[in-house]
Amino acid sequence: AVADAYVLGHLPQFAAFRQAHAQKVDLPTYPFEHRQYWFSDHREHRDPQLTQAPARRTQAVRLLEDGKIE
């Protein structure tokens, strides 16, 4: 909220945040730890219909292919 106010041109009194009980917090370092958090599904899929959705030719695709929109 303070950042939003600052971006909108308001100047918060940052000294109010420097109280005796205030402490710095560690920022998350996961973007730099080179650890992946992607879900991996190790099950075998033998039926291709279960792994890929059927392609649909929508009205927007038809208009693009016909050169009516860019």
PDB file of C-alpha atoms in Angstrom:
ATOM      1  CA  ALA A   1       0.000   0.000   0.000  1.00  0.00           C
ATOM      2  CA  VAL A   2       2.843   2.381   0.784  1.00  0.00           C
ATOM      3  CA  ALA A   3       4.511   1.609  -2.538  1.00  0.00           C
ATOM      4  CA  ASP A   4       1.254   2.271  -4.379  1.00  0.00           C
ATOM      5  CA  ALA A   5       0.906   5.641  -2.641  1.00  0.00           C
ATOM      6  CA  TYR A   6       4.523   6.502  -3.478  1.00  0.00           C
ATOM      7  CA  VAL A   7       4.054   5.598  -7.149  1.00  0.00           C
ATOM      8  CA  LEU A   8       0.964   7.807  -7.276  1.00  0.00           C
ATOM      9  CA  GLY A   9       3.052  10.784  -6.165  1.00  0.00           C
ATOM     10  CA  HIS A  10       2.495  10.797  -2.406  1.00  0.00           C
ATOM     11  CA  LEU A  11       5.533  11.057  -0.186  1.00  0.00           C
ATOM     12  CA  PRO A  12       5.056   8.771   2.828  1.00  0.00           C
ATOM     13  CA  GLN A  13       6.867   9.586   6.048  1.00  0.00           C
ATOM     14  CA  PHE A  14       9.401   6.797   5.883  1.00  0.00           C
ATOM     15  CA  ALA A  15      10.792   7.782   9.299  1.00  0.00           C
ATOM     16  CA  ALA A  16       7.602   6.379  10.813  1.00  0.00           C
ATOM     17  CA  PHE A  17       8.748   2.928   9.701  1.00  0.00           C
ATOM     18  CA  ARG A  18      12.048   3.201  11.592  1.00  0.00           C
ATOM     19  CA  GLN A  19      10.727   2.297  15.001  1.00  0.00           C
ATOM     20  CA  ALA A  20      12.674   0.532  17.737  1.00  0.00           C
ATOM     21  CA  HIS A  21      10.881  -2.779  17.249  1.00  0.00           C
ATOM     22  CA  ALA A  22      11.201  -2.755  13.450  1.00  0.00           C
ATOM     23  CA  GLN A  23      13.376  -5.477  11.929  1.00  0.00           C
ATOM     24  CA  LYS A  24      14.596  -6.211   8.460  1.00  0.00           C
ATOM     25  CA  VAL A  25      13.232  -9.348   6.876  1.00  0.00           C
ATOM     26  CA  ASP A  26      15.038 -11.609   4.467  1.00  0.00           C
ATOM     27  CA  LEU A  27      13.784 -11.470   0.934  1.00  0.00           C
ATOM     28  CA  PRO A  28      12.952 -14.766  -0.726  1.00  0.00           C
ATOM     29  CA  THR A  29      15.962 -15.977  -2.650  1.00  0.00           C
ATOM     30  CA  TYR A  30      14.284 -18.718  -4.633  1.00  0.00           C
ATOM     31  CA  PRO A  31      14.709 -17.008  -8.032  1.00  0.00           C
ATOM     32  CA  PHE A  32      18.452 -17.186  -7.477  1.00  0.00           C
ATOM     33  CA  GLU A  33      18.775 -20.621  -5.879  1.00  0.00           C
ATOM     34  CA  HIS A  34      18.443 -22.480  -9.184  1.00  0.00           C
ATOM     35  CA  ARG A  35      15.851 -24.784  -7.665  1.00  0.00           C
ATOM     36  CA  GLN A  36      12.933 -25.723  -9.819  1.00  0.00           C
ATOM     37  CA  TYR A  37       9.451 -25.772  -8.395  1.00  0.00           C
ATOM     38  CA  TRP A  38       7.671 -27.115 -11.456  1.00  0.00           C
ATOM     39  CA  PHE A  39       5.312 -29.996 -11.008  1.00  0.00           C
ATOM     40  CA  SER A  40       6.642 -33.157 -12.625  1.00  0.00           C
ATOM     41  CA  ASP A  41       4.215 -35.890 -13.514  1.00  0.00           C
ATOM     42  CA  HIS A  42       6.206 -39.091 -13.844  1.00  0.00           C
ATOM     43  CA  ARG A  43       3.241 -41.279 -14.706  1.00  0.00           C
ATOM     44  CA  GLU A  44       3.251 -42.938 -18.091  1.00  0.00           C
ATOM     45  CA  HIS A  45       0.614 -41.688 -20.505  1.00  0.00           C
ATOM     46  CA  ARG A  46      -0.119 -44.257 -23.158  1.00  0.00           C
ATOM     47  CA  ASP A  47      -3.227 -42.621 -24.578  1.00  0.00           C
ATOM     48  CA  PRO A  48      -2.296 -39.470 -26.575  1.00  0.00           C
ATOM     49  CA  GLN A  49      -5.837 -38.142 -26.180  1.00  0.00           C
ATOM     50  CA  LEU A  50      -5.220 -37.817 -22.445  1.00  0.00           C
ATOM     51  CA  THR A  51      -2.117 -35.662 -22.868  1.00  0.00           C
ATOM     52  CA  GLN A  52      -3.154 -33.280 -25.624  1.00  0.00           C
ATOM     53  CA  ALA A  53      -6.345 -31.333 -26.048  1.00  0.00           C
ATOM     54  CA  PRO A  54      -7.897 -31.384 -29.508  1.00  0.00           C
ATOM     55  CA  ALA A  55      -7.145 -28.346 -31.656  1.00  0.00           C
ATOM     56  CA  ARG A  56     -10.068 -26.108 -32.465  1.00  0.00           C
ATOM     57  CA  ARG A  57     -10.351 -23.703 -35.349  1.00  0.00           C
ATOM     58  CA  THR A  58     -12.009 -20.712 -33.746  1.00  0.00           C
ATOM     59  CA  GLN A  59     -13.578 -17.738 -35.482  1.00  0.00           C
ATOM     60  CA  ALA A  60     -10.505 -15.640 -34.631  1.00  0.00           C
ATOM     61  CA  VAL A  61      -8.201 -18.191 -36.268  1.00  0.00           C
ATOM     62  CA  ARG A  62     -10.391 -18.253 -39.379  1.00  0.00           C
ATOM     63  CA  LEU A  63     -10.265 -14.456 -39.627  1.00  0.00           C
ATOM     64  CA  LEU A  64      -6.473 -14.514 -39.248  1.00  0.00           C
ATOM     65  CA  GLU A  65      -6.045 -17.203 -41.880  1.00  0.00           C
ATOM     66  CA  ASP A  66      -8.349 -15.380 -44.287  1.00  0.00           C
ATOM     67  CA  GLY A  67      -6.341 -12.174 -43.851  1.00  0.00           C
ATOM     68  CA  LYS A  68      -9.299 -10.232 -42.500  1.00  0.00           C
ATOM     69  CA  ILE A  69      -7.483  -9.304 -39.268  1.00  0.00           C
ATOM     70  CA  GLU A  70      -3.826  -9.006 -38.343  1.00  0.00           C
TER      71      GLU A  70
END
